[in-house]
Amino acid sequence: MGYADGSATGRAEASTSTPDGLRVAVVGAGIGGLSAALSLLRAGFDVRVFEQAPTLAEIGAGVQVSPNASRILHRLGLADELARTGVRPVALHQRRWADGRTLLRAPLGTPLEQTFGYPYYQMHRADLLGALARALPADRLHLGRRFTGLTDHGQVVTASFADGTRVKCDVLVGADGIHSTVRRELFGAEAARFTGCVAYRGLVPAHRLRHLDLDVSGQVWMGPGRHFVHYFVSGRRLVNFVGVVERDAWTRESWTDRGDLAEALAAYPDWHPQVREILASVDETYVWALFDRPPLPRWSAGRVTLLGDACHPMLPFLAQGAAQAIEDGAALTSCLVEAGPDPAAALVRYERVRLPRTSRMQALSAENKIRFHLPDGPEQRERDARMASGGTDWSFGAIAWIYRHDAAIVDGRPAAPSALDRT
Ligand SMILES: Cc1cc2nc3c(=O)[nH]c(=O)nc-3n(C[C@H](O)[C@H](O)[C@H](O)COP(=O)(O)OP(=O)(O)OC[C@H]3O[C@@H](n4cnc5c(N)ncnc54)[C@H](O)[C@@H]3O)c2cc1C
């Protein structure tokens, strides 16, 4: 059994012979669920995705896709779509909040692509989600289906939905995000924890910012108790920004809400004019409370498992949340392909290979909150000096463990060699 071929932008085709006839139900059609479904489908599994929303939509915001994720997306046939809508930044530029001084400028672009074999993209989330959704045959995606519960019968799992329908499957994958119902069903209810940060997010038409002469880099501005990130998306037609501000508590009911523009601007008083001008140019902003969870000791029980934010939500300060969700789908596919008739063993192996890596990403993302948000003073000066002298190692050697990783290779061998390095 091999991976079915798909054209670069076309739909993935289901193979007629499924590995052991295995039916896989994926709950959630976010970036994680759709990537996993495409990967599983190309491996020949009988995949169905169940999404609670009546239509697929993403908020107006950006997402960075590093080479560890783009290598998987290219294999899924999305190279042309990513090249068309994604932006390839030339550098990551970390700067000081008030005077704009460069603390560190690390190359991305061609040198990174030559080193790791795949591009770094900065994208509109809707462009990425749309590319994934278009690649999935329409009859594989079931919208308006809110998962409510499951029964694991040992050899078969029954999933229940709010509309009263039930679906029998051989493996159930919860890709239903940070407030995962599948996770609750497996391990009990536990509220996500507020990280003490809220994010203002928005998009500005690039022509409004022409006078700033922004270069095509990801810029991270660091200041006391907050930071600000911006980069181009959608073929450079839009500038995406994320402004992260520390807060004592999150009192609104919704965890994502339309934000107040004046409030966003007021959160960055005395910051460099470039930051304030970007904020002043936006028509609407969303404010997004940032939650996470500590690493789970387990992701799987029997024939049910989790992926993406459902099992390893993290602060977005390493830009690896979606990338790790995409990696999960590739690793899960490899484990299921190799397992043959024992999917439960495959799920145990999947969590064993993935958990240490995603836990490390969760920890590093949290550490970046401290590094980015140091108050003015000796510690901040020491950080700045260390970054300026190259003491903060952002070299390709230092980040290779993130960017070079090929999640489809499990325990040192690819489960489905035909799927590797085909772009
Ligand atoms: C400010 C910010 C910036 C970020 N920037 C980056 C970045 O640059 N790079 C990066 O890699 N990551 C980034 N991330 C993280 C990234 O957005 C998430 O990690 C990623 O979207 C998780 O994908 P997911 O598919 O696991 O979950 P989600 O995107 O949350 O998708 C879950 C899906 O499941 C559906 N669902 C939920 N419950 C049910 C149910 N009961 N039944 C059926 N369907 C259900 C939801 O409707 C949704 O469609 C950022 C996050 C934030 C907040």
GROMACS .gro file of C-alpha atoms and ligand atoms in nm:
model
  476
    1MET     CA    1   0.000   0.000   0.000
    2GLY     CA    2   0.144   0.340  -0.089
    3TYR     CA    3   0.047   0.703  -0.079
    4ALA     CA    4  -0.190   0.804  -0.354
    5ASP     CA    5  -0.057   1.071  -0.585
    6GLY     CA    6  -0.225   1.412  -0.590
    7SER     CA    7  -0.151   1.710  -0.809
    8ALA     CA    8   0.015   2.009  -0.648
    9THR     CA    9  -0.307   2.201  -0.600
   10GLY     CA   10  -0.565   1.931  -0.657
   11ARG     CA   11  -0.766   1.727  -0.411
   12ALA     CA   12  -0.600   1.434  -0.244
   13GLU     CA   13  -0.746   1.111  -0.374
   14ALA     CA   14  -0.847   0.831  -0.145
   15SER     CA   15  -0.686   0.503  -0.233
   16THR     CA   16  -0.937   0.227  -0.304
   17SER     CA   17  -0.749  -0.018  -0.082
   18THR     CA   18  -0.742   0.133   0.267
   19PRO     CA   19  -0.483   0.004   0.515
   20ASP     CA   20  -0.676  -0.277   0.678
   21GLY     CA   21  -0.997  -0.096   0.586
   22LEU     CA   22  -0.943   0.139   0.879
   23ARG     CA   23  -1.204   0.411   0.925
   24VAL     CA   24  -1.059   0.721   1.092
   25ALA     CA   25  -1.290   0.997   1.222
   26VAL     CA   26  -1.126   1.335   1.285
   27VAL     CA   27  -1.313   1.582   1.507
   28GLY     CA   28  -1.230   1.942   1.414
   29ALA     CA   29  -1.142   2.098   1.078
   30GLY     CA   30  -0.881   2.347   1.194
   31ILE     CA   31  -0.526   2.353   1.058
   32GLY     CA   32  -0.440   2.040   1.261
   33GLY     CA   33  -0.747   1.833   1.174
   34LEU     CA   34  -0.740   1.911   0.802
   35SER     CA   35  -0.364   1.843   0.769
   36ALA     CA   36  -0.403   1.513   0.950
   37ALA     CA   37  -0.701   1.417   0.734
   38LEU     CA   38  -0.508   1.488   0.413
   39SER     CA   39  -0.210   1.292   0.535
   40LEU     CA   40  -0.423   0.994   0.641
   41LEU     CA   41  -0.621   1.004   0.319
   42ARG     CA   42  -0.310   0.996   0.105
   43ALA     CA   43  -0.193   0.694   0.304
   44GLY     CA   44  -0.515   0.520   0.205
   45PHE     CA   45  -0.721   0.542   0.525
   46ASP     CA   46  -1.095   0.594   0.507
   47VAL     CA   47  -1.106   0.940   0.667
   48ARG     CA   48  -1.397   1.163   0.762
   49VAL     CA   49  -1.371   1.504   0.928
   50PHE     CA   50  -1.649   1.638   1.153
   51GLU     CA   51  -1.653   2.013   1.219
   52GLN     CA   52  -1.899   2.195   1.445
   53ALA     CA   53  -1.903   2.517   1.241
   54PRO     CA   54  -2.151   2.540   0.953
   55THR     CA   55  -1.881   2.688   0.727
   56LEU     CA   56  -1.503   2.688   0.744
   57ALA     CA   57  -1.376   3.028   0.847
   58GLU     CA   58  -1.066   3.172   1.008
   59ILE     CA   59  -1.020   3.499   1.189
   60GLY     CA   60  -0.832   3.777   1.011
   61ALA     CA   61  -0.485   3.700   1.136
   62GLY     CA   62  -0.151   3.561   1.028
   63VAL     CA   63   0.032   3.238   1.091
   64GLN     CA   64   0.399   3.159   1.040
   65VAL     CA   65   0.478   2.829   0.874
   66SER     CA   66   0.832   2.714   0.943
   67PRO     CA   67   1.014   2.450   0.730
   68ASN     CA   68   0.926   2.162   0.963
   69ALA     CA   69   0.561   2.232   0.873
   70SER     CA   70   0.605   2.345   0.511
   71ARG     CA   71   0.785   2.017   0.426
   72ILE     CA   72   0.467   1.831   0.530
   73LEU     CA   73   0.235   2.075   0.352
   74HIS     CA   74   0.443   2.042   0.033
   75ARG     CA   75   0.407   1.665   0.052
   76LEU     CA   76   0.034   1.709   0.084
   77GLY     CA   77   0.039   1.880  -0.256
   78LEU     CA   78   0.011   2.241  -0.135
   79ALA     CA   79   0.345   2.381  -0.259
   80ASP     CA   80   0.188   2.589  -0.537
   81GLU     CA   81  -0.086   2.728  -0.311
   82LEU     CA   82   0.165   2.827  -0.043
   83ALA     CA   83   0.394   2.990  -0.298
   84ARG     CA   84   0.101   3.187  -0.438
   85THR     CA   85  -0.041   3.326  -0.113
   86GLY     CA   86   0.244   3.290   0.138
   87VAL     CA   87   0.520   3.547   0.185
   88ARG     CA   88   0.881   3.434   0.223
   89PRO     CA   89   1.043   3.672   0.473
   90VAL     CA   90   1.412   3.751   0.430
   91ALA     CA   91   1.480   3.776   0.805
   92LEU     CA   92   1.353   3.767   1.159
   93HIS     CA   93   1.423   4.110   1.307
   94GLN     CA   94   1.405   4.148   1.687
   95ARG     CA   95   1.400   4.510   1.805
   96ARG     CA   96   1.386   4.726   2.116
   97TRP     CA   97   1.047   4.877   2.190
   98ALA     CA   98   1.126   5.249   2.221
   99ASP     CA   99   1.415   5.331   1.991
  100GLY     CA  100   1.376   5.048   1.739
  101ARG     CA  101   1.736   4.939   1.790
  102THR     CA  102   1.812   4.600   1.636
  103LEU     CA  103   1.875   4.338   1.903
  104LEU     CA  104   1.910   4.052   1.663
  105ARG     CA  105   1.854   3.999   1.293
  106ALA     CA  106   1.852   3.636   1.181
  107PRO     CA  107   1.836   3.540   0.813
  108LEU     CA  108   1.540   3.341   0.682
  109GLY     CA  109   1.466   3.343   0.304
  110THR     CA  110   1.698   3.163   0.062
  111PRO     CA  111   1.975   3.070   0.311
  112LEU     CA  112   1.719   2.905   0.537
  113GLU     CA  113   1.555   2.728   0.246
  114GLN     CA  114   1.890   2.597   0.126
  115THR     CA  115   1.974   2.474   0.475
  116PHE     CA  116   1.645   2.306   0.561
  117GLY     CA  117   1.512   2.225   0.213
  118TYR     CA  118   1.174   2.397   0.257
  119PRO     CA  119   1.058   2.759   0.279
  120TYR     CA  120   0.952   2.969   0.576
  121TYR     CA  121   0.613   3.125   0.497
  122GLN     CA  122   0.413   3.400   0.660
  123MET     CA  123   0.049   3.353   0.571
  124HIS     CA  124  -0.306   3.468   0.626
  125ARG     CA  125  -0.473   3.192   0.829
  126ALA     CA  126  -0.767   3.185   0.589
  127ASP     CA  127  -0.528   3.125   0.295
  128LEU     CA  128  -0.375   2.825   0.472
  129LEU     CA  129  -0.705   2.682   0.591
  130GLY     CA  130  -0.857   2.735   0.243
  131ALA     CA  131  -0.567   2.554   0.075
  132LEU     CA  132  -0.607   2.258   0.311
  133ALA     CA  133  -0.986   2.248   0.269
  134ARG     CA  134  -0.971   2.264  -0.111
  135ALA     CA  135  -0.732   1.969  -0.117
  136LEU     CA  136  -0.979   1.753   0.077
  137PRO     CA  137  -1.257   1.586  -0.128
  138ALA     CA  138  -1.584   1.754  -0.029
  139ASP     CA  139  -1.750   1.427   0.072
  140ARG     CA  140  -1.485   1.377   0.342
  141LEU     CA  141  -1.581   1.695   0.530
  142HIS     CA  142  -1.900   1.709   0.740
  143LEU     CA  143  -1.984   2.061   0.856
  144GLY     CA  144  -2.230   2.156   1.128
  145ARG     CA  145  -2.149   1.839   1.324
  146ARG     CA  146  -2.069   1.915   1.688
  147PHE     CA  147  -1.909   1.620   1.863
  148THR     CA  148  -2.062   1.558   2.206
  149GLY     CA  149  -1.938   1.220   2.329
  150LEU     CA  150  -1.792   0.879   2.253
  151THR     CA  151  -1.814   0.514   2.345
  152ASP     CA  152  -1.511   0.295   2.295
  153HIS     CA  153  -1.630  -0.062   2.239
  154GLY     CA  154  -1.277  -0.199   2.215
  155GLN     CA  155  -1.264  -0.281   1.844
  156VAL     CA  156  -1.491   0.007   1.738
  157VAL     CA  157  -1.558   0.361   1.863
  158THR     CA  158  -1.895   0.537   1.837
  159ALA     CA  159  -1.888   0.915   1.817
  160SER     CA  160  -2.203   1.112   1.900
  161PHE     CA  161  -2.299   1.451   1.765
  162ALA     CA  162  -2.530   1.729   1.881
  163ASP     CA  163  -2.768   1.671   1.588
  164GLY     CA  164  -2.839   1.324   1.722
  165THR     CA  165  -2.629   1.137   1.467
  166ARG     CA  166  -2.372   0.871   1.555
  167VAL     CA  167  -2.071   0.756   1.359
  168LYS     CA  168  -1.882   0.430   1.401
  169CYS     CA  169  -1.508   0.435   1.336
  170ASP     CA  170  -1.198   0.229   1.406
  171VAL     CA  171  -0.991   0.527   1.526
  172LEU     CA  172  -1.112   0.862   1.658
  173VAL     CA  173  -0.883   1.167   1.651
  174GLY     CA  174  -0.969   1.474   1.857
  175ALA     CA  175  -0.835   1.778   1.669
  176ASP     CA  176  -1.092   2.004   1.833
  177GLY     CA  177  -0.867   2.274   1.972
  178ILE     CA  178  -0.778   2.402   2.317
  179HIS     CA  179  -1.130   2.351   2.462
  180SER     CA  180  -1.139   1.995   2.324
  181THR     CA  181  -1.446   1.787   2.401
  182VAL     CA  182  -1.265   1.469   2.295
  183ARG     CA  183  -0.996   1.546   2.552
  184ARG     CA  184  -1.263   1.597   2.818
  185GLU     CA  185  -1.419   1.263   2.726
  186LEU     CA  186  -1.083   1.086   2.759
  187PHE     CA  187  -0.932   1.250   3.064
  188GLY     CA  188  -1.206   1.453   3.234
  189ALA     CA  189  -1.284   1.823   3.243
  190GLU     CA  190  -1.006   2.064   3.326
  191ALA     CA  191  -1.024   2.431   3.237
  192ALA     CA  192  -0.745   2.580   3.028
  193ARG     CA  193  -0.535   2.829   3.225
  194PHE     CA  194  -0.515   3.198   3.145
  195THR     CA  195  -0.150   3.279   3.071
  196GLY     CA  196  -0.173   3.641   3.184
  197CYS     CA  197  -0.153   3.765   2.825
  198VAL     CA  198  -0.402   3.899   2.575
  199ALA     CA  199  -0.328   3.946   2.205
  200TYR     CA  200  -0.460   4.222   1.983
  201ARG     CA  201  -0.460   4.095   1.627
  202GLY     CA  202  -0.540   4.264   1.299
  203LEU     CA  203  -0.459   4.318   0.934
  204VAL     CA  204  -0.373   4.648   0.765
  205PRO     CA  205  -0.380   4.702   0.386
  206ALA     CA  206  -0.011   4.729   0.297
  207HIS     CA  207  -0.055   5.042   0.084
  208ARG     CA  208  -0.154   5.238   0.396
  209LEU     CA  209   0.188   5.169   0.543
  210ARG     CA  210   0.396   5.237   0.230
  211HIS     CA  211   0.560   5.541   0.393
  212LEU     CA  212   0.710   5.313   0.660
  213ASP     CA  213   0.908   5.129   0.390
  214LEU     CA  214   0.877   4.799   0.577
  215ASP     CA  215   1.115   4.530   0.462
  216VAL     CA  216   0.989   4.176   0.406
  217SER     CA  217   1.087   4.046   0.745
  218GLY     CA  218   0.911   3.926   1.055
  219GLN     CA  219   0.961   4.202   1.311
  220VAL     CA  220   0.935   4.137   1.686
  221TRP     CA  221   0.940   4.446   1.910
  222MET     CA  222   1.019   4.368   2.274
  223GLY     CA  223   0.925   4.591   2.567
  224PRO     CA  224   0.825   4.588   2.933
  225GLY     CA  225   0.528   4.358   2.988
  226ARG     CA  226   0.439   4.339   2.619
  227HIS     CA  227   0.563   4.278   2.268
  228PHE     CA  228   0.448   4.346   1.914
  229VAL     CA  229   0.495   4.135   1.600
  230HIS     CA  230   0.424   4.225   1.238
  231TYR     CA  231   0.480   4.072   0.897
  232PHE     CA  232   0.335   4.075   0.545
  233VAL     CA  233   0.078   3.813   0.438
  234SER     CA  234  -0.142   3.741   0.133
  235GLY     CA  235   0.117   3.813  -0.136
  236ARG     CA  236   0.228   4.125   0.059
  237ARG     CA  237  -0.112   4.291   0.017
  238LEU     CA  238  -0.171   4.293   0.394
  239VAL     CA  239   0.039   4.351   0.702
  240ASN     CA  240  -0.053   4.123   0.992
  241PHE     CA  241   0.013   4.234   1.347
  242VAL     CA  242  -0.011   4.073   1.691
  243GLY     CA  243   0.030   4.288   2.000
  244VAL     CA  244   0.066   4.082   2.317
  245VAL     CA  245   0.002   4.260   2.647
  246GLU     CA  246   0.019   4.123   3.002
  247ARG     CA  247  -0.306   4.143   3.199
  248ASP     CA  248  -0.400   4.026   3.548
  249ALA     CA  249  -0.720   3.857   3.447
  250TRP     CA  250  -0.951   3.785   3.158
  251THR     CA  251  -1.300   3.888   3.253
  252ARG     CA  252  -1.484   3.872   2.921
  253GLU     CA  253  -1.700   3.571   2.850
  254SER     CA  254  -1.560   3.505   2.506
  255TRP     CA  255  -1.194   3.411   2.470
  256THR     CA  256  -1.178   3.597   2.140
  257ASP     CA  257  -1.364   3.921   2.085
  258ARG     CA  258  -1.377   4.230   1.870
  259GLY     CA  259  -1.125   4.466   2.029
  260ASP     CA  260  -1.129   4.837   2.091
  261LEU     CA  261  -0.883   5.019   1.860
  262ALA     CA  262  -0.822   5.302   2.106
  263GLU     CA  263  -0.754   5.048   2.381
  264ALA     CA  264  -0.502   4.866   2.159
  265LEU     CA  265  -0.320   5.190   2.079
  266ALA     CA  266  -0.327   5.294   2.445
  267ALA     CA  267  -0.153   4.968   2.534
  268TYR     CA  268   0.158   5.089   2.346
  269PRO     CA  269   0.218   5.446   2.474
  270ASP     CA  270   0.566   5.583   2.400
  271TRP     CA  271   0.648   5.290   2.173
  272HIS     CA  272   0.836   5.344   1.850
  273PRO     CA  273   0.632   5.535   1.587
  274GLN     CA  274   0.639   5.233   1.353
  275VAL     CA  275   0.445   5.023   1.605
  276ARG     CA  276   0.196   5.300   1.679
  277GLU     CA  277   0.142   5.383   1.312
  278ILE     CA  278   0.061   5.022   1.230
  279LEU     CA  279  -0.191   5.011   1.514
  280ALA     CA  280  -0.338   5.347   1.413
  281SER     CA  281  -0.393   5.226   1.055
  282VAL     CA  282  -0.612   4.927   1.132
  283ASP     CA  283  -0.990   4.925   1.072
  284GLU     CA  284  -1.073   4.651   1.321
  285THR     CA  285  -0.888   4.446   1.576
  286TYR     CA  286  -0.964   4.127   1.765
  287VAL     CA  287  -0.858   4.078   2.121
  288TRP     CA  288  -0.769   3.721   2.204
  289ALA     CA  289  -0.707   3.585   2.552
  290LEU     CA  290  -0.412   3.347   2.549
  291PHE     CA  291  -0.469   3.021   2.733
  292ASP     CA  292  -0.251   2.714   2.764
  293ARG     CA  293  -0.233   2.388   2.956
  294PRO     CA  294   0.056   2.205   3.112
  295PRO     CA  295   0.175   1.906   2.905
  296LEU     CA  296  -0.057   1.608   2.937
  297PRO     CA  297   0.100   1.281   3.049
  298ARG     CA  298  -0.107   1.091   2.788
  299TRP     CA  299  -0.289   1.174   2.468
  300SER     CA  300  -0.445   0.839   2.384
  301ALA     CA  301  -0.679   0.582   2.537
  302GLY     CA  302  -0.767   0.271   2.340
  303ARG     CA  303  -0.854   0.372   1.987
  304VAL     CA  304  -0.893   0.743   2.060
  305THR     CA  305  -0.622   1.008   2.049
  306LEU     CA  306  -0.567   1.383   2.030
  307LEU     CA  307  -0.364   1.622   1.820
  308GLY     CA  308  -0.278   1.992   1.799
  309ASP     CA  309  -0.412   2.238   2.055
  310ALA     CA  310  -0.640   1.966   2.194
  311CYS     CA  311  -0.335   1.809   2.360
  312HIS     CA  312  -0.051   2.065   2.357
  313PRO     CA  313  -0.177   2.425   2.348
  314MET     CA  314   0.108   2.671   2.386
  315LEU     CA  315   0.174   3.042   2.395
  316PRO     CA  316   0.234   3.163   2.040
  317PHE     CA  317   0.582   3.300   2.125
  318LEU     CA  318   0.773   3.040   1.927
  319ALA     CA  319   0.526   3.039   1.635
  320GLN     CA  320   0.502   2.660   1.661
  321GLY     CA  321   0.141   2.582   1.768
  322ALA     CA  322   0.004   2.520   1.419
  323ALA     CA  323   0.335   2.375   1.301
  324GLN     CA  324   0.324   2.115   1.579
  325ALA     CA  325  -0.037   2.031   1.494
  326ILE     CA  326   0.071   1.974   1.132
  327GLU     CA  327   0.361   1.756   1.249
  328ASP     CA  328   0.121   1.551   1.465
  329GLY     CA  329  -0.083   1.449   1.161
  330ALA     CA  330   0.225   1.327   0.973
  331ALA     CA  331   0.353   1.127   1.271
  332LEU     CA  332   0.012   0.980   1.345
  333THR     CA  333  -0.017   0.866   0.983
  334SER     CA  334   0.324   0.699   0.993
  335CYS     CA  335   0.242   0.518   1.318
  336LEU     CA  336  -0.095   0.394   1.189
  337VAL     CA  337   0.056   0.280   0.861
  338GLU     CA  338   0.319   0.076   1.044
  339ALA     CA  339   0.087  -0.067   1.308
  340GLY     CA  340  -0.112  -0.286   1.074
  341PRO     CA  341  -0.400  -0.448   1.263
  342ASP     CA  342  -0.324  -0.289   1.602
  343PRO     CA  343  -0.425   0.080   1.594
  344ALA     CA  344  -0.426   0.112   1.974
  345ALA     CA  345  -0.054   0.025   1.978
  346ALA     CA  346   0.002   0.282   1.702
  347LEU     CA  347  -0.162   0.552   1.915
  348VAL     CA  348   0.060   0.469   2.211
  349ARG     CA  349   0.365   0.493   1.986
  350TYR     CA  350   0.239   0.818   1.834
  351GLU     CA  351   0.211   0.985   2.175
  352ARG     CA  352   0.549   0.845   2.281
  353VAL     CA  353   0.730   1.000   1.984
  354ARG     CA  354   0.542   1.330   1.988
  355LEU     CA  355   0.503   1.415   2.357
  356PRO     CA  356   0.865   1.505   2.444
  357ARG     CA  357   0.897   1.734   2.142
  358THR     CA  358   0.569   1.920   2.192
  359SER     CA  359   0.631   1.950   2.567
  360ARG     CA  360   0.965   2.115   2.493
  361MET     CA  361   0.792   2.358   2.254
  362GLN     CA  362   0.535   2.441   2.523
  363ALA     CA  363   0.809   2.515   2.776
  364LEU     CA  364   1.016   2.727   2.536
  365SER     CA  365   0.712   2.927   2.428
  366ALA     CA  366   0.642   3.009   2.792
  367GLU     CA  367   1.007   3.106   2.851
  368ASN     CA  368   0.991   3.351   2.562
  369LYS     CA  369   0.723   3.543   2.750
  370ILE     CA  370   0.983   3.627   3.015
  371ARG     CA  371   1.255   3.710   2.762
  372PHE     CA  372   1.032   3.926   2.541
  373HIS     CA  373   0.865   4.115   2.829
  374LEU     CA  374   1.154   4.208   3.062
  375PRO     CA  375   1.105   4.547   3.231
  376ASP     CA  376   1.357   4.821   3.156
  377GLY     CA  377   1.655   4.772   3.385
  378PRO     CA  378   1.966   4.561   3.431
  379GLU     CA  379   1.813   4.231   3.322
  380GLN     CA  380   1.678   4.383   3.005
  381ARG     CA  381   2.013   4.552   2.932
  382GLU     CA  382   2.190   4.222   2.983
  383ARG     CA  383   1.945   4.049   2.746
  384ASP     CA  384   1.997   4.320   2.483
  385ALA     CA  385   2.376   4.297   2.509
  386ARG     CA  386   2.363   3.919   2.485
  387MET     CA  387   2.145   3.935   2.176
  388ALA     CA  388   2.361   4.202   2.013
  389SER     CA  389   2.677   3.999   2.070
  390GLY     CA  390   2.526   3.684   1.923
  391GLY     CA  391   2.492   3.531   2.270
  392THR     CA  392   2.131   3.448   2.195
  393ASP     CA  393   2.193   3.180   1.943
  394TRP     CA  394   1.941   3.200   1.660
  395SER     CA  395   2.179   3.036   1.414
  396PHE     CA  396   2.062   2.762   1.181
  397GLY     CA  397   2.260   2.519   1.395
  398ALA     CA  398   2.070   2.621   1.708
  399ILE     CA  399   1.723   2.599   1.553
  400ALA     CA  400   1.787   2.290   1.341
  401TRP     CA  401   1.612   2.068   1.597
  402ILE     CA  402   1.291   2.258   1.523
  403TYR     CA  403   1.320   2.325   1.150
  404ARG     CA  404   1.498   2.012   1.024
  405HIS     CA  405   1.264   1.771   1.199
  406ASP     CA  406   1.073   1.538   0.969
  407ALA     CA  407   0.770   1.425   1.168
  408ALA     CA  408   0.683   1.149   0.920
  409ILE     CA  409   1.002   0.969   1.021
  410VAL     CA  410   0.924   0.780   1.338
  411ASP     CA  411   1.196   0.610   1.541
  412GLY     CA  412   1.448   0.684   1.266
  413ARG     CA  413   1.263   0.533   0.973
  414PRO     CA  414   0.992   0.661   0.740
  415ALA     CA  415   0.679   0.448   0.760
  416ALA     CA  416   0.576   0.542   0.412
  417PRO     CA  417   0.894   0.616   0.214
  418SER     CA  418   0.703   0.702  -0.101
  419ALA     CA  419   0.555   1.004   0.077
  420LEU     CA  420   0.886   1.161   0.168
  421ASP     CA  421   1.045   1.458  -0.002
  422ARG     CA  422   0.808   1.472  -0.292
  423THR     CA  423   0.714   1.836  -0.359
  424LIG     C1  424  -0.204   3.514   1.865
  424LIG     C2  425  -0.166   3.379   1.809
  424LIG     C3  426  -0.068   3.369   1.712
  424LIG     C4  427  -0.027   3.243   1.664
  424LIG     N1  428   0.071   3.235   1.570
  424LIG     C5  429   0.115   3.113   1.528
  424LIG     C6  430   0.220   3.103   1.431
  424LIG     O1  431   0.271   3.204   1.381
  424LIG     N2  432   0.264   2.978   1.394
  424LIG     C7  433   0.208   2.865   1.447
  424LIG     O2  434   0.252   2.754   1.410
  424LIG     N3  435   0.107   2.872   1.538
  424LIG     C8  436   0.060   2.992   1.580
  424LIG     N4  437  -0.040   2.999   1.670
  424LIG     C9  438  -0.099   2.875   1.724
  424LIG    C10  439  -0.199   2.816   1.630
  424LIG     O3  440  -0.294   2.912   1.591
  424LIG    C11  441  -0.271   2.697   1.695
  424LIG     O4  442  -0.178   2.616   1.762
  424LIG    C12  443  -0.341   2.614   1.588
  424LIG     O5  444  -0.439   2.690   1.522
  424LIG    C13  445  -0.407   2.490   1.649
  424LIG     O6  446  -0.474   2.419   1.548
  424LIG     P1  447  -0.576   2.306   1.584
  424LIG     O7  448  -0.626   2.254   1.453
  424LIG     O8  449  -0.515   2.211   1.681
  424LIG     O9  450  -0.694   2.377   1.664
  424LIG     P2  451  -0.798   2.488   1.617
  424LIG    O10  452  -0.741   2.578   1.514
  424LIG    O11  453  -0.851   2.550   1.741
  424LIG    O12  454  -0.915   2.405   1.545
  424LIG    C14  455  -1.006   2.328   1.618
  424LIG    C15  456  -1.129   2.303   1.532
  424LIG    O13  457  -1.215   2.211   1.601
  424LIG    C16  458  -1.349   2.258   1.594
  424LIG     N5  459  -1.422   2.204   1.709
  424LIG    C17  460  -1.405   2.239   1.839
  424LIG     N6  461  -1.489   2.167   1.916
  424LIG    C18  462  -1.560   2.084   1.833
  424LIG    C19  463  -1.659   1.986   1.853
  424LIG     N7  464  -1.707   1.959   1.977
  424LIG     N8  465  -1.708   1.918   1.747
  424LIG    C20  466  -1.662   1.945   1.621
  424LIG     N9  467  -1.566   2.039   1.595
  424LIG    C21  468  -1.516   2.107   1.700
  424LIG    C22  469  -1.334   2.410   1.596
  424LIG    O14  470  -1.450   2.473   1.545
  424LIG    C23  471  -1.212   2.429   1.507
  424LIG    O15  472  -1.246   2.437   1.370
  424LIG    C24  473  -0.088   3.124   1.715
  424LIG    C25  474  -0.189   3.135   1.811
  424LIG    C26  475  -0.229   3.261   1.857
  424LIG    C27  476  -0.340   3.269   1.960
   0.00000   0.00000   0.00000
